[in-house]
XYZ file of C-alpha atoms in Angstrom:
687
model
C -80.389 29.092 -12.784
C -81.397 25.582 -13.059
C -83.882 24.388 -10.372
C -84.821 20.673 -9.679
C -87.250 19.277 -7.249
C -88.704 15.793 -6.757
C -92.057 15.838 -5.064
C -92.768 13.437 -2.237
C -94.334 10.264 -3.717
C -96.751 10.056 -0.857
C -97.713 13.728 -0.864
C -100.291 15.679 -2.879
C -98.039 15.620 -5.940
C -97.513 11.910 -6.076
C -98.002 11.879 -9.876
C -95.670 14.869 -10.590
C -92.295 14.357 -12.190
C -89.025 16.265 -11.533
C -88.958 19.730 -13.066
C -85.582 20.882 -14.436
C -85.915 24.508 -15.577
C -82.602 24.310 -17.469
C -84.112 21.925 -19.941
C -87.574 23.632 -20.092
C -88.538 25.024 -23.358
C -89.055 28.385 -21.688
C -86.108 30.777 -21.054
C -84.748 31.003 -17.496
C -85.847 33.802 -15.186
C -84.268 35.441 -12.204
C -86.108 34.280 -9.099
C -86.308 36.202 -5.840
C -87.623 35.004 -2.545
C -91.347 35.419 -2.176
C -92.444 37.853 0.406
C -89.143 39.873 0.539
C -90.721 42.792 -1.229
C -94.191 44.205 -2.021
C -96.533 42.363 -4.268
C -95.620 44.632 -7.109
C -91.925 44.170 -6.610
C -92.596 40.486 -6.535
C -94.371 40.569 -9.819
C -91.781 42.890 -11.422
C -88.950 40.708 -10.263
C -89.795 38.142 -12.838
C -88.131 39.530 -15.986
C -87.080 37.604 -19.002
C -83.405 37.130 -20.106
C -83.245 37.256 -23.727
C -85.094 38.716 -26.694
C -88.170 36.615 -26.648
C -90.963 37.393 -24.253
C -92.304 34.469 -22.048
C -95.906 33.655 -22.647
C -98.301 34.707 -19.870
C -99.464 31.104 -19.347
C -95.970 29.850 -18.606
C -95.342 32.442 -15.987
C -98.618 31.448 -14.217
C -97.620 27.790 -14.239
C -94.255 28.500 -12.549
C -95.783 30.577 -9.855
C -98.410 27.870 -9.219
C -95.646 25.231 -9.024
C -93.623 27.226 -6.496
C -96.641 27.717 -4.317
C -97.413 24.097 -4.410
C -93.801 23.158 -3.547
C -93.753 25.431 -0.615
C -97.128 24.002 0.682
C -95.657 20.545 0.354
C -92.422 21.499 2.260
C -94.511 23.029 4.988
C -96.639 19.832 5.202
C -93.540 17.653 5.450
C -92.066 19.893 8.175
C -95.326 19.642 10.094
C -95.136 15.848 9.867
C -91.503 15.939 11.195
C -92.462 18.196 14.062
C -95.435 15.905 14.894
C -93.191 12.910 14.783
C -90.714 14.443 17.174
C -93.587 15.327 19.531
C -94.789 11.669 19.302
C -91.285 10.473 20.044
C -90.923 12.710 23.158
C -94.260 11.439 24.435
C -93.244 7.847 23.866
C -90.045 8.455 25.778
C -91.972 9.938 28.638
C -94.464 7.023 28.681
C -91.473 4.632 28.624
C -89.987 6.335 31.731
C -93.329 6.137 33.418
C -93.666 2.442 32.684
C -90.151 1.691 33.917
C -90.928 3.473 37.146
C -94.149 1.484 37.543
C -92.320 -1.762 36.828
C -89.718 -0.901 39.474
C -92.427 -0.118 41.997
C -94.159 -3.450 41.226
C -90.903 -5.424 41.659
C -90.344 -3.806 45.019
C -93.858 -4.701 46.029
C -93.332 -8.332 44.818
C -90.098 -8.601 46.917
C -92.056 -7.265 49.894
C -94.883 -9.768 49.374
C -92.402 -12.666 48.905
C -90.632 -11.693 52.199
C -94.035 -11.531 53.948
C -95.052 -14.895 52.528
C -91.804 -16.544 53.655
C -92.302 -15.036 57.147
C -95.843 -16.292 57.312
C -94.843 -19.773 56.138
C -92.225 -19.994 58.867
C -94.775 -18.704 61.444
C -97.312 -21.256 60.178
C -94.650 -24.068 60.503
C -93.911 -23.126 64.066
C -97.591 -23.023 64.923
C -98.097 -26.472 63.481
C -95.173 -27.777 65.369
C -96.421 -26.311 68.637
C -99.797 -27.780 67.944
C -98.197 -31.256 67.403
C -96.248 -30.914 70.593
C -99.404 -30.059 72.516
C -101.545 -32.774 70.975
C -98.767 -35.475 70.859
C -99.827 -36.223 67.236
C -97.865 -36.316 63.999
C -97.762 -33.950 61.121
C -96.563 -34.107 57.563
C -92.838 -34.274 57.539
C -91.129 -30.884 57.727
C -88.206 -30.309 55.455
C -86.297 -28.916 58.375
C -86.284 -32.366 60.138
C -85.328 -34.159 56.885
C -82.387 -31.844 56.371
C -81.377 -32.212 60.011
C -81.426 -35.957 59.649
C -78.888 -35.834 56.893
C -76.796 -33.220 58.776
C -76.462 -35.630 61.665
C -74.830 -38.144 59.497
C -72.342 -35.494 58.426
C -71.666 -34.388 61.951
C -70.902 -38.001 63.014
C -68.497 -38.370 60.015
C -66.704 -35.100 60.912
C -66.514 -35.895 64.656
C -68.782 -33.033 65.733
C -70.975 -35.625 67.606
C -70.677 -39.279 68.464
C -72.994 -42.038 67.418
C -74.821 -42.092 70.747
C -75.547 -38.451 70.599
C -76.759 -38.859 66.931
C -79.125 -41.553 68.049
C -80.587 -39.402 70.822
C -81.021 -36.474 68.511
C -82.895 -38.661 66.014
C -85.240 -39.523 68.833
C -86.059 -35.838 69.079
C -86.525 -35.651 65.300
C -89.025 -38.547 65.558
C -91.069 -36.484 67.966
C -90.742 -33.387 65.712
C -89.472 -31.475 68.680
C -90.173 -27.711 68.371
C -86.964 -26.884 70.181
C -84.857 -28.882 67.738
C -86.565 -27.289 64.834
C -86.094 -23.739 66.124
C -82.381 -24.359 67.085
C -81.435 -25.981 63.747
C -83.300 -23.285 61.755
C -81.046 -20.623 63.313
C -77.816 -22.625 62.966
C -78.285 -24.501 59.651
C -75.815 -22.336 57.810
C -73.149 -22.681 60.509
C -70.456 -25.363 60.786
C -71.194 -28.898 62.079
C -69.529 -28.032 65.380
C -71.657 -24.959 65.841
C -74.876 -26.963 65.042
C -73.702 -29.582 67.611
C -73.122 -26.957 70.227
C -76.739 -25.769 69.842
C -78.358 -29.142 69.652
C -76.575 -31.238 72.266
C -78.218 -29.359 75.265
C -81.613 -30.478 73.972
C -80.908 -34.172 74.329
C -83.361 -36.369 76.193
C -82.576 -40.030 76.032
C -86.005 -41.106 77.426
C -87.961 -40.099 74.200
C -88.400 -42.582 71.438
C -91.360 -43.732 69.429
C -91.906 -44.589 65.822
C -89.668 -46.630 63.502
C -86.472 -45.820 61.602
C -86.504 -47.155 58.178
C -83.659 -46.981 55.760
C -84.259 -47.916 52.109
C -81.249 -49.087 50.143
C -82.243 -49.084 46.476
C -81.124 -48.348 42.998
C -84.021 -46.151 41.885
C -85.879 -43.143 43.343
C -88.493 -41.129 41.436
C -88.111 -38.549 40.192
C -84.397 -38.299 40.619
C -83.451 -41.725 39.191
C -86.239 -43.360 37.140
C -86.196 -46.665 35.435
C -88.957 -48.956 36.556
C -91.541 -49.535 39.242
C -89.069 -49.518 42.154
C -88.478 -45.678 42.138
C -92.226 -44.945 42.464
C -92.706 -47.599 45.160
C -89.932 -46.163 47.335
C -90.903 -42.557 47.091
C -94.663 -43.231 47.738
C -94.118 -45.717 50.632
C -91.549 -43.375 52.271
C -93.881 -40.381 52.112
C -96.670 -42.415 53.641
C -94.430 -43.723 56.353
C -93.344 -40.228 57.220
C -96.928 -39.026 57.548
C -97.418 -41.838 60.139
C -94.613 -40.368 62.336
C -91.763 -42.710 61.195
C -88.214 -41.714 60.404
C -87.370 -42.621 56.871
C -84.238 -42.137 54.750
C -82.899 -43.507 51.494
C -79.396 -44.573 50.346
C -78.904 -44.386 46.626
C -76.060 -44.406 43.997
C -75.176 -40.957 42.563
C -75.716 -41.574 38.858
C -74.198 -39.333 36.221
C -77.665 -39.163 34.517
C -79.566 -38.432 37.701
C -82.069 -35.474 37.532
C -80.454 -33.267 40.162
C -83.204 -30.664 39.695
C -85.380 -33.099 41.607
C -83.048 -32.861 44.641
C -83.336 -29.983 47.082
C -80.614 -28.680 49.390
C -77.942 -30.850 47.713
C -74.677 -30.654 49.501
C -71.480 -32.684 49.633
C -70.107 -33.959 52.904
C -66.490 -32.997 53.568
C -65.429 -36.317 55.040
C -63.010 -39.033 53.966
C -65.232 -42.089 53.233
C -63.923 -45.318 51.808
C -65.441 -48.689 51.066
C -63.971 -52.095 50.289
C -63.986 -53.686 46.865
C -61.673 -55.941 44.817
C -59.150 -56.442 47.611
C -58.661 -52.732 48.395
C -60.331 -49.639 49.756
C -61.743 -47.091 47.424
C -62.667 -43.372 47.989
C -66.288 -42.209 47.692
C -68.007 -38.869 47.959
C -71.139 -38.537 50.048
C -73.840 -36.178 48.950
C -77.037 -35.441 50.847
C -80.367 -33.766 49.664
C -84.138 -33.971 49.901
C -86.346 -35.639 47.330
C -89.995 -34.716 48.016
C -89.047 -34.084 51.622
C -87.443 -37.542 51.966
C -83.753 -37.382 53.074
C -81.537 -39.059 50.683
C -77.892 -39.946 50.800
C -76.101 -40.237 47.431
C -72.897 -42.305 47.309
C -70.656 -41.185 44.476
C -68.225 -43.979 43.599
C -64.715 -42.788 42.678
C -63.750 -46.256 41.459
C -61.560 -46.106 38.337
C -64.136 -48.207 36.379
C -66.676 -45.371 36.668
C -69.466 -47.650 37.877
C -72.149 -45.005 37.822
C -70.775 -42.694 35.204
C -72.960 -44.300 32.548
C -75.755 -43.247 30.233
C -78.333 -45.443 31.891
C -79.014 -47.136 35.245
C -78.896 -50.794 34.169
C -78.060 -53.371 31.476
C -74.280 -53.335 31.556
C -72.013 -56.441 31.572
C -70.567 -55.359 34.865
C -73.909 -54.631 36.616
C -73.027 -57.216 39.365
C -69.760 -55.410 40.098
C -71.437 -52.022 40.010
C -74.220 -52.915 42.466
C -72.176 -55.125 44.782
C -69.809 -52.161 45.167
C -72.732 -49.953 46.054
C -74.184 -52.546 48.558
C -70.873 -52.713 50.419
C -70.483 -48.907 50.318
C -74.006 -48.383 51.608
C -73.449 -50.702 54.731
C -70.082 -49.062 55.323
C -71.743 -45.652 55.295
C -74.569 -46.742 57.709
C -71.993 -48.132 60.105
C -69.551 -45.113 59.989
C -72.337 -42.534 60.202
C -73.693 -44.090 63.325
C -77.189 -44.877 61.923
C -79.147 -47.471 63.924
C -82.103 -48.113 61.588
C -84.800 -50.494 62.913
C -85.141 -51.927 59.370
C -83.028 -52.053 56.278
C -85.513 -52.190 53.374
C -83.879 -53.701 50.246
C -85.275 -53.818 46.669
C -84.747 -56.460 43.995
C -81.429 -58.187 43.207
C -79.559 -54.945 42.859
C -79.469 -54.415 46.659
C -80.408 -57.993 47.685
C -76.677 -58.689 48.367
C -76.923 -56.264 51.449
C -78.612 -59.081 53.219
C -75.842 -61.609 53.275
C -73.285 -58.837 53.665
C -75.094 -57.533 56.699
C -75.205 -60.870 58.491
C -71.779 -62.089 57.406
C -69.793 -58.819 57.894
C -71.691 -56.025 59.652
C -74.126 -57.280 62.273
C -71.231 -58.039 64.664
C -69.874 -54.478 64.280
C -72.742 -52.804 66.123
C -75.604 -53.042 63.625
C -77.080 -56.194 65.230
C -80.259 -54.370 66.271
C -81.390 -53.832 62.696
C -83.534 -56.267 60.688
C -83.808 -56.844 56.897
C -86.871 -56.620 54.676
C -86.555 -57.483 50.957
C -89.190 -56.395 48.421
C -89.187 -58.135 45.002
C -90.882 -56.231 42.219
C -90.419 -59.280 40.006
C -88.830 -62.725 40.097
C -87.758 -62.436 36.511
C -84.413 -60.739 37.173
C -82.254 -62.640 39.673
C -78.580 -62.090 38.604
C -76.687 -65.338 38.267
C -72.923 -65.032 38.681
C -69.678 -67.000 39.240
C -69.204 -67.733 42.894
C -65.692 -66.266 42.867
C -67.149 -62.781 42.259
C -68.568 -62.690 45.771
C -65.038 -62.145 46.977
C -64.985 -58.685 45.363
C -67.007 -57.257 48.105
C -65.402 -59.317 50.979
C -67.812 -62.252 51.145
C -66.568 -65.839 51.320
C -67.525 -67.671 48.046
C -66.943 -71.131 49.593
C -69.202 -70.295 52.580
C -72.099 -69.001 50.391
C -71.942 -71.324 47.413
C -74.216 -73.863 49.067
C -77.676 -75.129 48.158
C -79.256 -73.653 51.276
C -77.605 -70.203 50.748
C -76.821 -68.693 47.304
C -76.270 -71.657 45.063
C -78.673 -71.563 42.098
C -80.961 -74.572 41.753
C -81.043 -74.480 37.997
C -77.323 -73.896 37.384
C -75.535 -75.305 40.480
C -72.194 -73.859 39.274
C -73.591 -70.319 39.775
C -74.754 -68.208 42.668
C -78.081 -66.554 42.618
C -78.062 -63.014 44.043
C -81.838 -62.658 44.525
C -81.877 -66.093 46.205
C -79.260 -64.693 48.704
C -81.606 -61.888 49.476
C -84.453 -64.250 50.097
C -82.336 -66.534 52.314
C -80.722 -63.885 54.424
C -83.631 -61.408 54.828
C -85.934 -61.562 57.903
C -89.110 -60.784 55.788
C -89.899 -60.794 52.114
C -92.659 -58.807 50.294
C -93.636 -58.898 46.745
C -94.920 -56.169 44.465
C -96.569 -58.897 42.335
C -98.682 -61.824 43.406
C -96.822 -64.583 45.099
C -98.177 -67.115 42.542
C -95.850 -65.447 39.949
C -92.900 -66.792 41.926
C -93.934 -70.290 41.146
C -94.168 -69.593 37.365
C -91.202 -71.404 35.822
C -90.922 -68.776 33.177
C -90.668 -65.926 35.844
C -89.357 -67.642 38.859
C -86.500 -69.542 37.236
C -86.198 -72.334 39.799
C -86.753 -70.236 42.998
C -89.743 -72.423 44.004
C -87.802 -74.624 46.337
C -86.166 -71.551 48.063
C -89.544 -69.761 48.415
C -91.192 -72.840 49.928
C -88.325 -73.226 52.409
C -88.754 -69.618 53.534
C -92.528 -69.355 53.140
C -92.834 -68.282 56.737
C -91.070 -65.002 55.789
C -93.387 -64.166 52.858
C -95.915 -61.243 53.081
C -98.117 -60.317 50.238
C -98.633 -56.574 50.570
C -100.254 -54.893 47.509
C -98.967 -51.619 46.444
C -100.987 -48.436 47.185
C -102.573 -46.394 44.450
C -101.150 -42.974 43.721
C -104.000 -40.552 44.255
C -102.174 -37.907 42.263
C -102.801 -40.119 39.183
C -105.907 -42.119 40.110
C -108.787 -40.332 41.716
C -112.148 -39.949 39.977
C -112.851 -36.789 41.958
C -109.801 -34.993 40.417
C -108.871 -36.913 37.353
C -107.981 -34.427 34.582
C -108.388 -37.190 31.921
C -112.168 -37.403 32.477
C -114.735 -35.238 30.865
C -116.624 -35.068 34.207
C -115.364 -35.970 37.615
C -117.347 -37.777 40.321
C -117.177 -39.412 43.725
C -118.986 -41.918 45.892
C -121.455 -39.246 46.913
C -122.311 -38.118 43.313
C -121.912 -40.580 40.498
C -123.510 -38.512 37.736
C -120.027 -37.882 36.236
C -119.600 -41.623 35.649
C -122.647 -41.665 33.381
C -121.171 -38.591 31.533
C -117.909 -40.557 31.051
C -119.808 -43.530 29.601
C -121.744 -41.225 27.125
C -118.527 -39.510 26.128
C -116.667 -42.688 25.165
C -119.719 -44.123 23.428
C -119.949 -41.089 21.149
C -116.070 -41.216 20.685
C -116.085 -44.785 19.642
C -119.342 -44.764 17.630
C -121.294 -46.904 20.132
C -124.468 -45.018 19.781
C -127.517 -46.959 20.926
C -131.032 -45.970 19.510
C -132.895 -46.911 22.717
C -133.277 -44.650 25.687
C -131.664 -47.083 28.101
C -128.035 -47.159 28.729
C -126.451 -50.564 27.820
C -124.150 -52.232 30.201
C -120.499 -51.395 29.340
C -117.744 -53.945 29.838
C -114.124 -52.601 29.632
C -110.886 -54.458 29.507
C -107.253 -53.074 29.552
C -104.426 -55.260 28.265
C -101.160 -53.189 27.959
C -99.161 -56.453 27.583
C -101.603 -58.153 25.195
C -100.259 -61.175 23.369
C -101.474 -63.962 21.154
C -101.973 -66.224 24.143
C -104.775 -63.883 25.309
C -106.683 -64.245 22.007
C -108.939 -67.074 23.207
C -109.819 -65.164 26.437
C -110.698 -62.048 24.510
C -112.960 -64.003 22.115
C -114.715 -65.533 25.147
C -115.293 -62.035 26.668
C -116.695 -60.835 23.324
C -119.155 -63.798 23.034
C -120.445 -63.248 26.571
C -120.946 -59.498 26.019
C -122.666 -60.158 22.707
C -125.102 -62.790 24.249
C -125.953 -60.492 27.066
C -126.225 -57.432 24.733
C -123.556 -55.491 26.514
C -121.112 -53.130 24.936
C -117.476 -54.223 25.078
C -114.412 -51.900 24.858
C -110.918 -53.394 24.793
C -107.682 -51.456 24.699
C -104.487 -53.525 24.053
C -100.971 -53.055 23.017
C -99.593 -53.042 19.454
C -100.008 -56.839 19.169
C -103.787 -56.430 19.049
C -103.523 -54.822 15.589
C -103.704 -58.092 13.728
C -106.788 -59.267 15.675
C -108.758 -56.055 15.727
C -110.851 -56.505 12.533
C -111.760 -60.001 13.535
C -112.873 -59.056 17.047
C -114.707 -55.757 16.402
C -118.488 -55.896 15.863
C -121.574 -53.814 16.269
C -121.266 -53.491 20.016
C -117.499 -54.073 20.390
C -114.629 -51.725 19.898
C -110.860 -52.549 19.885
C -108.463 -49.683 20.507
C -105.257 -50.834 18.915
C -102.635 -48.826 20.858
C -102.383 -48.237 24.562
C -102.867 -44.670 25.773
C -102.881 -43.601 29.494
C -105.479 -40.904 29.040
C -107.909 -43.252 27.193
C -107.246 -45.946 29.822
C -108.565 -43.570 32.516
C -111.648 -42.920 30.509
C -112.358 -46.643 29.877
C -112.045 -47.396 33.503
C -114.364 -44.583 34.525
C -116.962 -45.427 31.759
C -117.081 -49.110 32.426
C -119.784 -50.772 34.616
C -117.562 -53.953 34.755
C -113.800 -53.980 34.270
C -112.257 -57.302 33.284
C -108.746 -57.496 34.826
C -106.639 -60.240 33.137
C -103.643 -61.220 35.335
C -100.300 -60.155 33.868
C -97.186 -58.369 35.070
C -97.830 -54.725 35.743
C -101.659 -55.129 36.214
C -101.942 -56.011 39.849
C -103.239 -52.502 40.934
C -105.949 -52.499 38.177
C -108.688 -54.161 40.252
C -108.158 -51.621 43.102
C -108.265 -48.681 40.589
C -111.451 -50.143 39.141
C -113.155 -50.223 42.559
C -111.966 -46.668 43.261
C -113.741 -45.520 39.978
C -116.939 -47.389 40.756
C -116.340 -50.122 38.285
C -116.861 -53.673 39.609
C -113.808 -55.788 38.729
C -113.903 -59.250 37.305
C -110.458 -60.507 38.403
C -108.324 -63.500 39.018
C -108.207 -64.531 42.627
C -104.507 -63.914 43.158
C -104.413 -60.343 41.700
C -105.096 -58.780 45.045
C -105.835 -59.742 48.663
C -108.376 -56.998 48.675
C -110.791 -58.810 46.366
C -113.964 -60.196 47.952
C -116.039 -62.442 45.752
C -119.672 -61.407 45.398
C -120.502 -65.027 44.492
C -119.244 -66.193 47.867
C -121.833 -66.041 50.723
C -118.937 -65.462 53.144
C -118.588 -62.004 51.665
C -122.249 -61.153 51.457
C -121.595 -57.781 53.258
C -118.163 -56.726 52.115
C -118.089 -58.100 48.511
C -116.579 -55.925 45.863
C -115.696 -58.052 42.829
C -116.379 -61.273 40.809
C -113.499 -63.675 40.910
C -112.284 -66.454 38.660
C -109.779 -69.016 39.933
C -108.098 -70.365 36.807
C -106.875 -68.721 33.675
C -109.224 -70.650 31.300
C -111.703 -69.023 29.028
C -114.550 -70.988 30.542
C -113.777 -69.803 34.094
C -113.347 -66.260 32.910
C -116.646 -66.319 30.969
C -118.502 -67.717 33.985
C -117.318 -64.885 36.131
C -118.290 -62.249 33.592
C -121.747 -63.818 33.163
C -122.313 -63.712 36.989
C -121.411 -60.052 37.056
C -123.720 -59.131 34.119
C -126.603 -61.046 35.643
C -126.134 -59.362 39.036
C -126.169 -55.938 37.309
C -129.326 -56.718 35.471
C -131.253 -58.669 38.116
C -130.145 -57.354 41.456
C -129.598 -53.561 41.240
C -129.496 -53.120 45.040
C -126.674 -55.544 45.383
C -124.837 -53.973 42.522
C -124.962 -50.563 44.262
C -123.666 -52.090 47.288
C -120.700 -53.597 45.371
C -119.893 -50.185 44.103
C -120.190 -48.666 47.532
C -118.002 -51.283 49.048
C -115.191 -50.652 46.518
C -115.296 -46.881 46.398
C -115.338 -46.640 50.235
C -112.013 -48.563 50.692
C -108.806 -46.596 50.988
C -106.401 -48.178 48.502
C -103.960 -45.184 48.506
C -100.510 -45.423 49.879
C -101.665 -43.602 52.965
C -104.424 -46.159 53.666
C -104.308 -49.929 54.038
C -100.891 -50.346 52.302
C -98.777 -48.249 54.711
C -100.543 -49.851 57.723
C -99.518 -53.281 56.508
C -95.941 -52.276 56.086
C -95.831 -50.712 59.502
C -97.155 -54.022 60.945
C -94.404 -55.856 58.986
C -91.745 -53.552 60.233
C -93.051 -53.848 63.955
C -93.043 -57.636 63.634
C -89.451 -57.514 62.602
C -88.570 -55.741 65.798
C -89.892 -58.859 67.723
C -87.516 -61.132 66.016
């Protein structure tokens, strides 16, 4: 018979070819299975067919080939068996691993349950401690959630306004009974919650202030400019001081709802007036960083807040005047009685005239208005007739002592209306900017007429971003008790910028940040470079993209110009600098405060911060923390920088005191800033 076999290419016969006996030059033989007979029978079973005898060598080759084939088949079979054994072992290991994973998942669930239980127990212990001590704690989310729930309960009729006011008094005290009761009923209906809470009422308890922010931004849910950060930071600081704070905000289509916890819609019919008729709205509530927030969703056919961005539409006045009226309507119908309505920029400034013209007489007369202006650049000028959209009387308000714009008398100025009708006004920028014609746009007369309302309260510094003891942007952190990390930062940036000095001493380093650098600053920068060069100090400037054309001209052996602005490098420059020159421009008012926190002595314009105390003034011999220049001229700036350099070189003890004075101040939101706002709110209650 013909017999073919292809050997495994990976086996011991990898070089062998297929053997086909039918084409072999030897005659075919009968083949019997090896091992079926005796050795002799096996040998005799190989007999030739045909007349010619087969050579002895050929018979030997065939036998050898069969033996090798058999060995190869046995080898392959053993590999198959081993592979099956390995597969069975892998399946067993898989089952074992799955069992272990299931056991670990069970343990994780148990640990999570234990953790949640411990958190609840810890929260209750803290609340009991607060009750015993009469002190305040960080705001508990349970109270923030309850605050929003009370508004819903008023709108649905579960409680009346008076009962809501009394319950808010208990929330202000962080009453343990209120927390326990609401925790057990929070998933129930409004009426069930009311049934549990009403027995706890005690009308004699009341302390702290109730502040309601009406604004167009709130970080991180709705981010556009500085207002959102201001509101969330101030609100958190106020809560920590035991005040009741909530926020009313438009519900934008582009809002980051992942930043909102416990979001829920209020099942209540809520309408607001606009354009001669009443329009339906949806009310949503939630918590943003433990701050209770009410989101008003406009159902107006123009889709006022169903846009791709927050601002910069032709109908922005219509959008935000609608929101202002809806916010006041909501506050009235929900039974809120805030001590202060805190408004922000022109977008909500119209609340002030609306409040006094339309709502104060409806039961909100106990509230007062505070307006914060982040900038006087945006004021919103409109035709007077548009005031009628939200129910205001254009003829009554289009007057020089009310909303009429001084520059364009045929228009009304919305920000001016907020200034005129508010009880107090604060600014996020220096008040001197209001008198800048380019920024103020003819608001000078209005501000002068209402100067008794003006309060200059500087923003706090966000410690999550600016703290030399925890700053992740620094190669080495440091504090007032250990300044060695500051020297490490200086050496790091020197190496990074190629400012390597051959001497053992560390040259004085002067830093300057100019995110809004322009050609008008060129003379000031050259003056700073000259002073630094004369005094053999190193100078590092980081500016915006407009610095590119000047960089080559300004750079020198001991001067470096960083052509693009980078936040991480800005942190390093502030930390590495002995002196930080702070040029006055929009968005830089916090810079002198940050410099002091980082142990860098600021050279700053007098109106950048009320916290600056001039080291050249004998009045501030004890509490000095800066070197101040009065005008914006290059000569005045140079003189202040020279005074700072001379003090560093000639009076090391005084220099150390300047650093200590700056670093020991609390410029955070929880420090001097929030105290000034609490004082401002309290003064409003006396009006």
